[in-house]
XYZ file of C-alpha atoms in Angstrom:
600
model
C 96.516 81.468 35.000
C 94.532 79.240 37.751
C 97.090 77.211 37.908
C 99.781 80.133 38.550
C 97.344 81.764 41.331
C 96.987 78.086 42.872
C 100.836 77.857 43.294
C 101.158 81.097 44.856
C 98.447 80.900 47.120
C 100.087 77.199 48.298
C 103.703 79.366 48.450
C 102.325 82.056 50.517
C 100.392 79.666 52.964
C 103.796 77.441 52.962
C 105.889 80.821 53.939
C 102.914 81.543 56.856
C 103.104 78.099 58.566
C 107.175 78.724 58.003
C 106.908 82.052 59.928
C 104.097 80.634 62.516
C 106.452 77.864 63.329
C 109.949 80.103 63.706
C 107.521 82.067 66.296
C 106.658 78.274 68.518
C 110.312 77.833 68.142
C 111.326 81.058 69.525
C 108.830 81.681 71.643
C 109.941 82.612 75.261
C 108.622 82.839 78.680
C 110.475 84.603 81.840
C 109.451 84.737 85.141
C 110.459 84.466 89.147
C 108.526 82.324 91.119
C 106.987 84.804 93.575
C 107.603 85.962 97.160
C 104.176 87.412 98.970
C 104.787 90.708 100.882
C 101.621 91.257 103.527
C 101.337 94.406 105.006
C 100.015 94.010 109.257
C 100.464 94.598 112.327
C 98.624 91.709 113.923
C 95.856 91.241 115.503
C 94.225 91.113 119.160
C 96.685 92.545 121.716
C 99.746 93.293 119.224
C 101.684 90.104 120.960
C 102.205 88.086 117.655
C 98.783 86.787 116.581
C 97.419 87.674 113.029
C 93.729 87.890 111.542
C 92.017 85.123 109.971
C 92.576 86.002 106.850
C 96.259 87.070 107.282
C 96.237 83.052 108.101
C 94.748 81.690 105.082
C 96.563 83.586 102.797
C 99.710 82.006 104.610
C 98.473 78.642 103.851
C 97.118 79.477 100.501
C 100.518 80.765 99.121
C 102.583 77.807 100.597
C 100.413 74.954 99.295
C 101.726 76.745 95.850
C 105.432 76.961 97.552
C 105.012 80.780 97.421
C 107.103 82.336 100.627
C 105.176 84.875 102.760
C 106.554 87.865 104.824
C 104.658 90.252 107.136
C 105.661 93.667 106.864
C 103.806 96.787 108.798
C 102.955 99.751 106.512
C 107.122 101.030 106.423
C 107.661 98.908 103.391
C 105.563 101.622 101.479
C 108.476 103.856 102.140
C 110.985 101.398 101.633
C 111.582 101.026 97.825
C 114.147 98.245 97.677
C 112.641 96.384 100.317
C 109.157 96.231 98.094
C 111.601 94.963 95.121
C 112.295 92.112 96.977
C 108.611 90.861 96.233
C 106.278 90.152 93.203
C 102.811 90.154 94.902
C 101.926 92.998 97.783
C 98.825 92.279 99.362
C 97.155 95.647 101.168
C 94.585 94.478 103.754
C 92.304 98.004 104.350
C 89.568 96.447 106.754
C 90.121 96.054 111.020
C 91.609 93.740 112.609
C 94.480 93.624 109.479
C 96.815 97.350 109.940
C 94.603 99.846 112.044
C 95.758 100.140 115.153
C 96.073 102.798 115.657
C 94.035 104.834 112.712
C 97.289 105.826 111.094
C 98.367 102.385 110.379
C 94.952 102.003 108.296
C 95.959 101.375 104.948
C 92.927 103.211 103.727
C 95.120 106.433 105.070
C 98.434 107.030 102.725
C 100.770 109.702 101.488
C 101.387 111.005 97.966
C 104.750 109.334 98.720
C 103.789 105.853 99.280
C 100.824 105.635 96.752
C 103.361 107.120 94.098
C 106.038 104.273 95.497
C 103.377 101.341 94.906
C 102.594 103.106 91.268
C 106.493 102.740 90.454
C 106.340 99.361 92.374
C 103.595 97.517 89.889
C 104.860 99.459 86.831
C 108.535 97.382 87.208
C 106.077 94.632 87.125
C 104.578 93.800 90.495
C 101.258 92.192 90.833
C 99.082 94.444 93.663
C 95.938 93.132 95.576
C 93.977 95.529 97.593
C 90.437 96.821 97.940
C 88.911 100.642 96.357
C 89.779 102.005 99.805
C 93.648 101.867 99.699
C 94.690 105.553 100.032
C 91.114 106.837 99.774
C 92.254 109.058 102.954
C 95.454 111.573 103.793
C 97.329 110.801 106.834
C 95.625 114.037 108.417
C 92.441 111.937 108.305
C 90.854 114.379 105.397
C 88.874 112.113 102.823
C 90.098 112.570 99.735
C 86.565 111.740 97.895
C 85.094 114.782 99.514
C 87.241 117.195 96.896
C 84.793 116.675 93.642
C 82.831 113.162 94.938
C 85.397 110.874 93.583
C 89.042 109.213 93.595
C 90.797 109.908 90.925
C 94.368 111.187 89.436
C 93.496 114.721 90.458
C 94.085 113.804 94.130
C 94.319 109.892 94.353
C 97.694 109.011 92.494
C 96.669 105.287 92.713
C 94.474 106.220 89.772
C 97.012 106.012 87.475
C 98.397 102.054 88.351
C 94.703 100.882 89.244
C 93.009 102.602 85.923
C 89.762 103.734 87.417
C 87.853 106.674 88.578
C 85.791 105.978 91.707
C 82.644 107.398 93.132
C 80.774 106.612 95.849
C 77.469 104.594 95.363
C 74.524 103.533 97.186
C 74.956 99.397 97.122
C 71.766 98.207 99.342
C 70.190 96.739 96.218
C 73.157 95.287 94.176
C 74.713 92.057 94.496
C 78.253 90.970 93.880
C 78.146 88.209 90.614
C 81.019 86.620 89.483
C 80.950 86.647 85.971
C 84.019 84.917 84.896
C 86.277 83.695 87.948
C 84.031 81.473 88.816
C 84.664 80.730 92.508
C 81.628 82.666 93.762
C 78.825 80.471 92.256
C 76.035 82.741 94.180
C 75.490 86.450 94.260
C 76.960 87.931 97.334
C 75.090 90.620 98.760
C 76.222 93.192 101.177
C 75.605 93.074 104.890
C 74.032 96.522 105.957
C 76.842 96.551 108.839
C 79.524 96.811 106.218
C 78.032 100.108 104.977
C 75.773 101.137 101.964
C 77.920 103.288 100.074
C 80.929 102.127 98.764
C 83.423 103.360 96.482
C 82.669 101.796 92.699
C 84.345 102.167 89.609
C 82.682 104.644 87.293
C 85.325 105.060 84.779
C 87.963 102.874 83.494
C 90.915 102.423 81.166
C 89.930 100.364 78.155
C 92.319 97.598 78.932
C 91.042 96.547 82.046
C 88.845 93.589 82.584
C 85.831 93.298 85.285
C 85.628 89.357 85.978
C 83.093 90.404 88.753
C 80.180 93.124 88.526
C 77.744 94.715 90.619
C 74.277 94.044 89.532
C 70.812 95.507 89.892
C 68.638 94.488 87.036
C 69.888 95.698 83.971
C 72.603 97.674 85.686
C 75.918 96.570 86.053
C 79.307 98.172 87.469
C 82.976 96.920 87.540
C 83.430 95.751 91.115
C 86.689 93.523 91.011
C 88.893 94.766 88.709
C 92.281 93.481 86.488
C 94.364 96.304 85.172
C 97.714 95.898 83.211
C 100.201 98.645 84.451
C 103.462 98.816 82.964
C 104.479 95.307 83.287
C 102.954 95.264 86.167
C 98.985 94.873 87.240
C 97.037 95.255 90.096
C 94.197 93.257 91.175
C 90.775 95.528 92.788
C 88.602 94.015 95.002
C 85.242 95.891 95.780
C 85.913 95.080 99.418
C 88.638 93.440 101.286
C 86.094 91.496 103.064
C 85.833 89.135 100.246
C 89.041 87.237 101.402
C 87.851 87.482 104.767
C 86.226 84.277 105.913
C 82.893 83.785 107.220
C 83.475 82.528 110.454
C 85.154 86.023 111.051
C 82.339 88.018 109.330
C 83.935 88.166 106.039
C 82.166 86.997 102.769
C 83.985 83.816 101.475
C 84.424 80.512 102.620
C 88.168 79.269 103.174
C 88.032 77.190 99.797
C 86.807 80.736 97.952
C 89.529 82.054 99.518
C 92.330 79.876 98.738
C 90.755 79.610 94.947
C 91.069 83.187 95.019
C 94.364 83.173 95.866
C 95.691 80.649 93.263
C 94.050 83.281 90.913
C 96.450 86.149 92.074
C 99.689 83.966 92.025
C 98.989 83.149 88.289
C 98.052 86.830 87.332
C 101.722 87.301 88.740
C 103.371 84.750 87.082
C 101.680 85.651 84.084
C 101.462 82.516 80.970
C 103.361 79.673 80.877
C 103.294 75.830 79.657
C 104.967 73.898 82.490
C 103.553 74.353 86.444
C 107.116 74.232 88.583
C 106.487 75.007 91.997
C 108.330 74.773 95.433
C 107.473 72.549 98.624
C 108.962 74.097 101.745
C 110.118 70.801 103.474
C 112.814 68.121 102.522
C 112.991 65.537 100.446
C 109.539 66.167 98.696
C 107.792 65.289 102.577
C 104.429 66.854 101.360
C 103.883 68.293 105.534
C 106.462 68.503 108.744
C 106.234 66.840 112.452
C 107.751 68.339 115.187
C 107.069 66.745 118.870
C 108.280 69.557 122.223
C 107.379 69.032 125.469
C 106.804 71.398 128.381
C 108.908 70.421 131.825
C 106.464 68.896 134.502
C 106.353 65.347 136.345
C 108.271 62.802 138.100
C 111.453 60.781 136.894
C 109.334 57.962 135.635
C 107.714 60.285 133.142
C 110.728 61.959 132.322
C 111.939 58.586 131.363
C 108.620 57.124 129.984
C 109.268 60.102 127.423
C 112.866 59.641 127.121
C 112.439 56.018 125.911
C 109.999 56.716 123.332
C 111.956 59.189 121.424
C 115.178 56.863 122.043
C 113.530 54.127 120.662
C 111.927 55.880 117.871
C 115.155 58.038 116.966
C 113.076 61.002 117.659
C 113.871 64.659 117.559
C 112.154 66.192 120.643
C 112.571 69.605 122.257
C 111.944 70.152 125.808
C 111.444 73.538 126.879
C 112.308 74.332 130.394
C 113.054 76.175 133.875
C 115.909 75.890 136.085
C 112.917 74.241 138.374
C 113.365 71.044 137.916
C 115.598 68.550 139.883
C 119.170 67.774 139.186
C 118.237 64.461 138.286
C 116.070 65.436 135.612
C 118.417 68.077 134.586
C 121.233 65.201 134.191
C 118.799 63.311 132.138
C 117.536 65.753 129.579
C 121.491 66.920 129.046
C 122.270 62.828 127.966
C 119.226 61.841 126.533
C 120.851 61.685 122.596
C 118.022 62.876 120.428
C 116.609 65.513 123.393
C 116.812 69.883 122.649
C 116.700 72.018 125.557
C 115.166 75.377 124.501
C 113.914 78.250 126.549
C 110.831 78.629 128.767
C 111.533 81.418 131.531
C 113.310 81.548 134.671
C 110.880 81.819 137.016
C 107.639 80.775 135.115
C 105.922 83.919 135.233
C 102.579 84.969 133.315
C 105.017 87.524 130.530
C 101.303 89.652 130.405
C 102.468 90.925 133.925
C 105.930 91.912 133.258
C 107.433 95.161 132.297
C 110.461 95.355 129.391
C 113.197 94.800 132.019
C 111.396 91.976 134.173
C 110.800 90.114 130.739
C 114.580 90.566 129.588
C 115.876 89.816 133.304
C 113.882 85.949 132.223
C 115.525 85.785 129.053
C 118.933 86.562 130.345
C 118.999 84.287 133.973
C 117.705 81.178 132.027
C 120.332 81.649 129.361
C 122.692 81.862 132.059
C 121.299 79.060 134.318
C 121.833 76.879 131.137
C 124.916 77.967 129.451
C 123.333 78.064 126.070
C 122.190 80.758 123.628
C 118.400 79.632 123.140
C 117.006 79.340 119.098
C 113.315 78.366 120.153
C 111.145 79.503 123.390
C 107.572 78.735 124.576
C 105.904 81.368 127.386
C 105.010 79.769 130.190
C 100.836 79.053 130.190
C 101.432 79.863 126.635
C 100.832 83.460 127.457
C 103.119 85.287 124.983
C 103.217 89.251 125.280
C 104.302 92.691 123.121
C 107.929 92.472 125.465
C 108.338 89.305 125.251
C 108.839 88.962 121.535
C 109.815 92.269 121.598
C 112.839 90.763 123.901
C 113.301 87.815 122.110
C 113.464 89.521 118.962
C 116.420 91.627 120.374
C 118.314 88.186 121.628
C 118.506 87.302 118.249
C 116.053 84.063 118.760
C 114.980 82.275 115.993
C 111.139 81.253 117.128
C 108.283 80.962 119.178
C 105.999 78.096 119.274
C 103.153 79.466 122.070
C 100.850 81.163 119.681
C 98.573 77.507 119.324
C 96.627 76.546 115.554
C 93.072 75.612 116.042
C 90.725 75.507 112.641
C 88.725 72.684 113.970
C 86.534 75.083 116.269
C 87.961 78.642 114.657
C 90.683 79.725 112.768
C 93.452 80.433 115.391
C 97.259 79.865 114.701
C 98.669 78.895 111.838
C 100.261 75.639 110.536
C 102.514 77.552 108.208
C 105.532 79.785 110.038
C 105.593 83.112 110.048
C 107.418 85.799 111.398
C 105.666 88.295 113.798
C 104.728 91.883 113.696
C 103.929 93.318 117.256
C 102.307 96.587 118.245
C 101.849 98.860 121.541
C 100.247 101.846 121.403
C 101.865 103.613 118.725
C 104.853 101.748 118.045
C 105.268 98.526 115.967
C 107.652 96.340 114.165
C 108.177 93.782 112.287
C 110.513 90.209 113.957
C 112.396 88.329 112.205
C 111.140 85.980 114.621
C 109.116 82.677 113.384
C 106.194 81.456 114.731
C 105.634 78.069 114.381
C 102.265 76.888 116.261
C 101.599 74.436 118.295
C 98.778 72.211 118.437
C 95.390 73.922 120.396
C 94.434 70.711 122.815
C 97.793 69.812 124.556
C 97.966 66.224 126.605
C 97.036 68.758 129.464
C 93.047 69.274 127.394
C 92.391 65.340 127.982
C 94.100 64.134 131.060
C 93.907 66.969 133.209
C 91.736 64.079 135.477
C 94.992 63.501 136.916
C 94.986 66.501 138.962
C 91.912 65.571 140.937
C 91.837 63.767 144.240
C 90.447 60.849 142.979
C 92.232 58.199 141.361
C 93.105 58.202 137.916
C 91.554 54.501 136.918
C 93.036 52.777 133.694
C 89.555 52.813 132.182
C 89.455 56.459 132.661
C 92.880 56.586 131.230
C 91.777 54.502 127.991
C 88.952 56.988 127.470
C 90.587 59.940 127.326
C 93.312 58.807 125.240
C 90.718 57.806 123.173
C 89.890 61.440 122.853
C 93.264 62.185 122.405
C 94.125 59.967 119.473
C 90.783 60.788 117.656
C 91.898 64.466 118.071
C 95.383 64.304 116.775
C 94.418 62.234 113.672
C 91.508 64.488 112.912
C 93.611 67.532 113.770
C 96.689 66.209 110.776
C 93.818 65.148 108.472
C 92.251 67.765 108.238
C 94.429 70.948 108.936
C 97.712 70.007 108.537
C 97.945 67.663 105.376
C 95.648 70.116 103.489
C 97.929 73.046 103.902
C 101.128 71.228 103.740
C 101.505 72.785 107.066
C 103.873 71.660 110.149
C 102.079 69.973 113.321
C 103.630 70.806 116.645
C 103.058 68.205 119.088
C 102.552 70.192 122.530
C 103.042 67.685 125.514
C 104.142 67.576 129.268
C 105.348 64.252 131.221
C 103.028 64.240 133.826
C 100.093 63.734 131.498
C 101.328 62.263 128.359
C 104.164 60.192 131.039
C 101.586 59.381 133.370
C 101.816 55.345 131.995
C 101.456 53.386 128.806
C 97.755 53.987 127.874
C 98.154 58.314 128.193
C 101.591 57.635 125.960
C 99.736 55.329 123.377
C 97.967 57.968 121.417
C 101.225 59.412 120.396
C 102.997 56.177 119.791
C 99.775 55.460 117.271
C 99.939 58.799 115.669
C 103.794 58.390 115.526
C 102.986 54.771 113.257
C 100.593 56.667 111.322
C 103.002 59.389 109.821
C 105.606 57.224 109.075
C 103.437 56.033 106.391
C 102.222 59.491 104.900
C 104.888 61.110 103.444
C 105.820 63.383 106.266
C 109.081 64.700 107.380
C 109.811 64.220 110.935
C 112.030 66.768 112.149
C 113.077 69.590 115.163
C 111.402 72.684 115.721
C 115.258 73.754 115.525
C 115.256 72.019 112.326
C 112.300 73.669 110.483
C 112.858 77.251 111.743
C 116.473 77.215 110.402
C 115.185 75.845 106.740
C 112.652 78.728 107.167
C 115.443 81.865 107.437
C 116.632 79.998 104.098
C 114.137 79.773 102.336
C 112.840 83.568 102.549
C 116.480 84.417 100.612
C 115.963 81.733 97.923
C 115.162 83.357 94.457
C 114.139 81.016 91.585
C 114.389 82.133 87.745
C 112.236 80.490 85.458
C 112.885 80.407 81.493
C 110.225 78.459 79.457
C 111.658 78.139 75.440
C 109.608 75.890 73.395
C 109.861 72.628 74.737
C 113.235 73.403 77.060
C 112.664 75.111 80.771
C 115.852 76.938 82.770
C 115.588 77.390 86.361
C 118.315 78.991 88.153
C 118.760 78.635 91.989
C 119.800 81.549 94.203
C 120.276 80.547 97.778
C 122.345 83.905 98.603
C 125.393 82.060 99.914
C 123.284 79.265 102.477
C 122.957 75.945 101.611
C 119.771 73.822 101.413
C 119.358 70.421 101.468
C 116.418 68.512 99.869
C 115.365 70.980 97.807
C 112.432 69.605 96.423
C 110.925 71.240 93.279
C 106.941 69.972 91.847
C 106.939 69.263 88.134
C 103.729 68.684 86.376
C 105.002 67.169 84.027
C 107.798 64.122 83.750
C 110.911 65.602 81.314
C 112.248 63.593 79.135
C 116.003 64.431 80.060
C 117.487 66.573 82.781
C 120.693 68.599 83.168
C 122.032 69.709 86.449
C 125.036 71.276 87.928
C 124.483 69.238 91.453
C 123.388 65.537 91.962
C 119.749 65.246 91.533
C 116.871 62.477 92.197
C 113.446 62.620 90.391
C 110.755 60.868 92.316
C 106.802 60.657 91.856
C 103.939 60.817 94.123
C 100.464 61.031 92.371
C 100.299 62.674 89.206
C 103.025 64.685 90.443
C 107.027 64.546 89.953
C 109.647 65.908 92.141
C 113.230 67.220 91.711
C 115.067 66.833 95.168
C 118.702 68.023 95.202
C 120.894 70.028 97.416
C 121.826 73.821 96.040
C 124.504 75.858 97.379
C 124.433 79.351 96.217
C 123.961 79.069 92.654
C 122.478 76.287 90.595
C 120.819 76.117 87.048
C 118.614 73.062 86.000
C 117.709 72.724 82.444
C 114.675 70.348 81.820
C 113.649 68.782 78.456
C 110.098 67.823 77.184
């Protein structure tokens, strides 16, 4: 009788690990490798530049080979558009969408909130703050009703499952319980308000990795909760991705932590990290060198040697002002771009719509040539001009310069721009791509004095210059796997052998550090394909599918990260695995469609 009840204990534990091992076998993951959809206007004037944290979540999401689009607050009412995307990130604090008060996120319709409901429950992944919607576009609070948000009046009850009240914070703290990127309690600056809106109800599948805490009481503050297949992501304030330097809460490594947290909410569980780098050939950051017109022949041709000899893609941007000579030069010079930089070299800031298009139009025609890239003269960029740009169908700007030494300023990841004036606004197709802050002008502007320019003055300040463009890559650029714009005129960079010598070292330097040395031209046209590229992911056991969607363009140098090194790889286009690190890379070419199995 033992003996019997032994056997079928062993035959029922034999038909478990049986069934537990069909499961491994069959187990499947699915999922797309996510697109970012930011809702702005910009920042400062409405000419193109966006908010600190706008920036950093740009250069979060492409370190993980996420693309990012800007979008004003349209896309709420724009459900195929919003399909396009996985994540939707809704900024609610100034400086983001508020300008004026009706583009304040914290001000929605029924119509949009019940759009971004139906959005996450198809299985988008939301990040936003407890004041998204809290207000009707008539400006009428909607927590004055009964004292709280919820389904009665607040449809974005239902997709962020909680009920919200408002509650006197001066003596709690923000802990991070389980994410642990904020080591220290964060407590709230008296300028951002006492009362805030807190969960006081939730549904019981939610989690609440971070709490508000006063003693023994504790409240939800940032919030997880599953919706259809779908989730969104609560934060108790958007100025927790805001950084400090700005006023916000977090420093920019919180913030990008942060961020890595919301792309793999989206993506949801999976065995094998596969992500994309934006530039070719697995170059881990992008080089681009332009120059502004300005100086003699002998710079000109100081310059003009360099790139020759280095086989160097430059591109100058220019007026008709400049001598025949010169002209004649630029046109020959074999690795030399001539893109757009006014007519008349006004200050844009000054012009009204038709004096800004009349600069477009008379430079196009002066040259013969349909522009892709321009650069305002003084760097002064303005609401028309990239209004007017936009409309001529060019493909970037490069005058809105990247700092992050001193501030946060720029960005070293493209991005298209959203402009406002007044109470219009719209989001370009247009790409910024930023230059560097400090041009050539920053540390040899000692040649416009009287006195003469010695060579021992010359050998300090290109000193200055080299220490500056080496710190500026190190630390800004290779971090981010950014692009660094090189931002140079002849008649300072030209001026002889010592001014040029900082860029000839820097030039060495790069060669040797994985980067990809390329046009402005170049990178902005990758850019446009790239935002259509869709990739599939299908994880079975130890076998992973990806399937390539380029939408009809072509893309060479693909280069895809693998954690891991397969064991055997199937591909419908030539392939070459290379690895840097711990890291392996998949570089191919895809046209249209491709599908890549890998084997582990």
């Amino acid at each position: 009788m033992i003996q019997k009840t032994i056997k079928m204990i062993k035959n029922i534990f034999f038909f478990f690990l049986l069934a537990i091992s069909s499961i491994n076998l069959n187990a499947q993951t699915s999922y797309q490798l996510p697109k970012v959809l930011i809702l702005t206007t910009g920042d400062g004037a409405g000419r193109g530049t966006v908010s600190d944290g706008v920036v950093l979540a740009l250069q979060s999401f492409n370190k993980m080979g996420v693309f990012v689009r800007l979008e004003n607050r349209s896309a709420l009412l724009k459900p195929d558009l919003l399909a396009e995307y996985s994540i939707l990130i809704i900024p609610t604090i100034p400086g983001y969408h508020d300008k004026p008060y009706k583009n304040a996120l914290t001000y929605m319709s029924d119509m949009e909130m019940q759009n971004i409901n139906d959005w996450v429950k198809n299985g988008g992944t939301l990040l936003t703050d407890v004041n998204a919607g809290r207000n009707t576009l008539k400006k009428y609070d909607r927590v004055l009703n009964d004292g709280v948000l919820d389904q009665a009046d607040w449809l974005l009850a239902k997709s962020f499952g909680v009920k919200l009240k408002e509650v006197n914070i001066s003596s709690f703290v923000l802990k991070d319980n389980n994410l642990h990127i904020w080591n220290n309690k964060i407590s709230i600056p008296n300028k951002m308000g006492k009362w805030l809106l807190v969960p006081i109800k939730t549904e019981s599948n939610i989690e609440a990795p971070m709490q508000w805490k006063n003693g023994n009481s504790n409240l939800h503050a940032l919030t997880v909760h599953p919706y259809g297949k779908g989730k969104v992501i609560m934060l108790p304030t958007f100025y927790l991705l805001h950084p400090k330097k700005d006023a916000g809460l977090s420093t920019e490594k919180q913030i990008d932590r942060f961020y890595k947290f919301v792309y793999n909410q989206s993506i949801g569980n999976h065995q094998y990290t596969i992500q994309l780098l934006p530039w070719k050939d697995a170059h881990t950051s992008a080089y681009c060198q332009t120059f502004d017109d300005g100086g003699n022949m002998e710079q000109y041709q100081r310059i003009i040697h360099f790139t020759n000899q280095n086989k160097l893609p430059t591109v100058f941007f220019v007026t008709p002002h400049i001598n025949t000579a010169t002209i004649k030069l630029l046109k020959s010079a074999p690795y030399i771009s001539i893109q757009g930089h006014s007519f008349n070299h006004p200050d844009f800031r000054k012009l009204n719509f038709s004096e800004t298009e009349n600069e477009f139009l008379m430079n196009r025609l002066f040259w013969k040539k349909k522009f892709m890239g321009f650069r305002f003269p003084y760097v002064s960029n303005s609401f028309w001009g990239m209004y007017s740009m936009n409309k001529l169908d060019f493909k970037y700007d490069t005058s809105i310069a990247a700092n992050h030494l001193e501030f946060i300023r720029g960005s070293v990841v493209p991005y298209n721009i959203p402009i406002f004036k007044d109470d219009f606004y719209q989001t370009l197709d247009l790409f910024e791509i930023s230059q560097i802050y400090h041009s050539d002008w920053f540390f040899y502007q000692k040649v416009l004095e009287k006195a003469p320019y010695t060579e021992a003055q010359q050998k300090l300040d290109a000193d200055r210059f080299r220490k500056y463009l080496f710190r500026y890559f190190s630390e800004v650029v290779q971090p981010n796997n950014g692009v660094m714009v090189y931002l140079g005129h002849p008649m300072y960079s030209g001026i002889s052998d010592t001014t040029l010598q900082p860029l000839k070292d820097f030039l060495a330097y790069i060669k040797e550090q994985n980067v990809w040395i390329t046009s402005l031209n170049t990178v902005a046209e990758r850019w446009n394909k790239l935002k259509n590229l869709n990739v599939q992911i299908e994880e079975n056991n130890r076998t992973v599918k990806i399937f390539l969607d380029t939408h009809g363009e072509k893309i060479e140098g693909l280069s895809i990260k693998l954690s891991q090194k397969p064991t055997k790889i199937t591909c419908d286009t030539k392939y070459k695995l290379k690895r840097m690190g711990e890291a392996y890379y998949l570089i191919l070419d895809v046209n249209r469609k491709n599908v890549i199995t890998l084997h582990y």
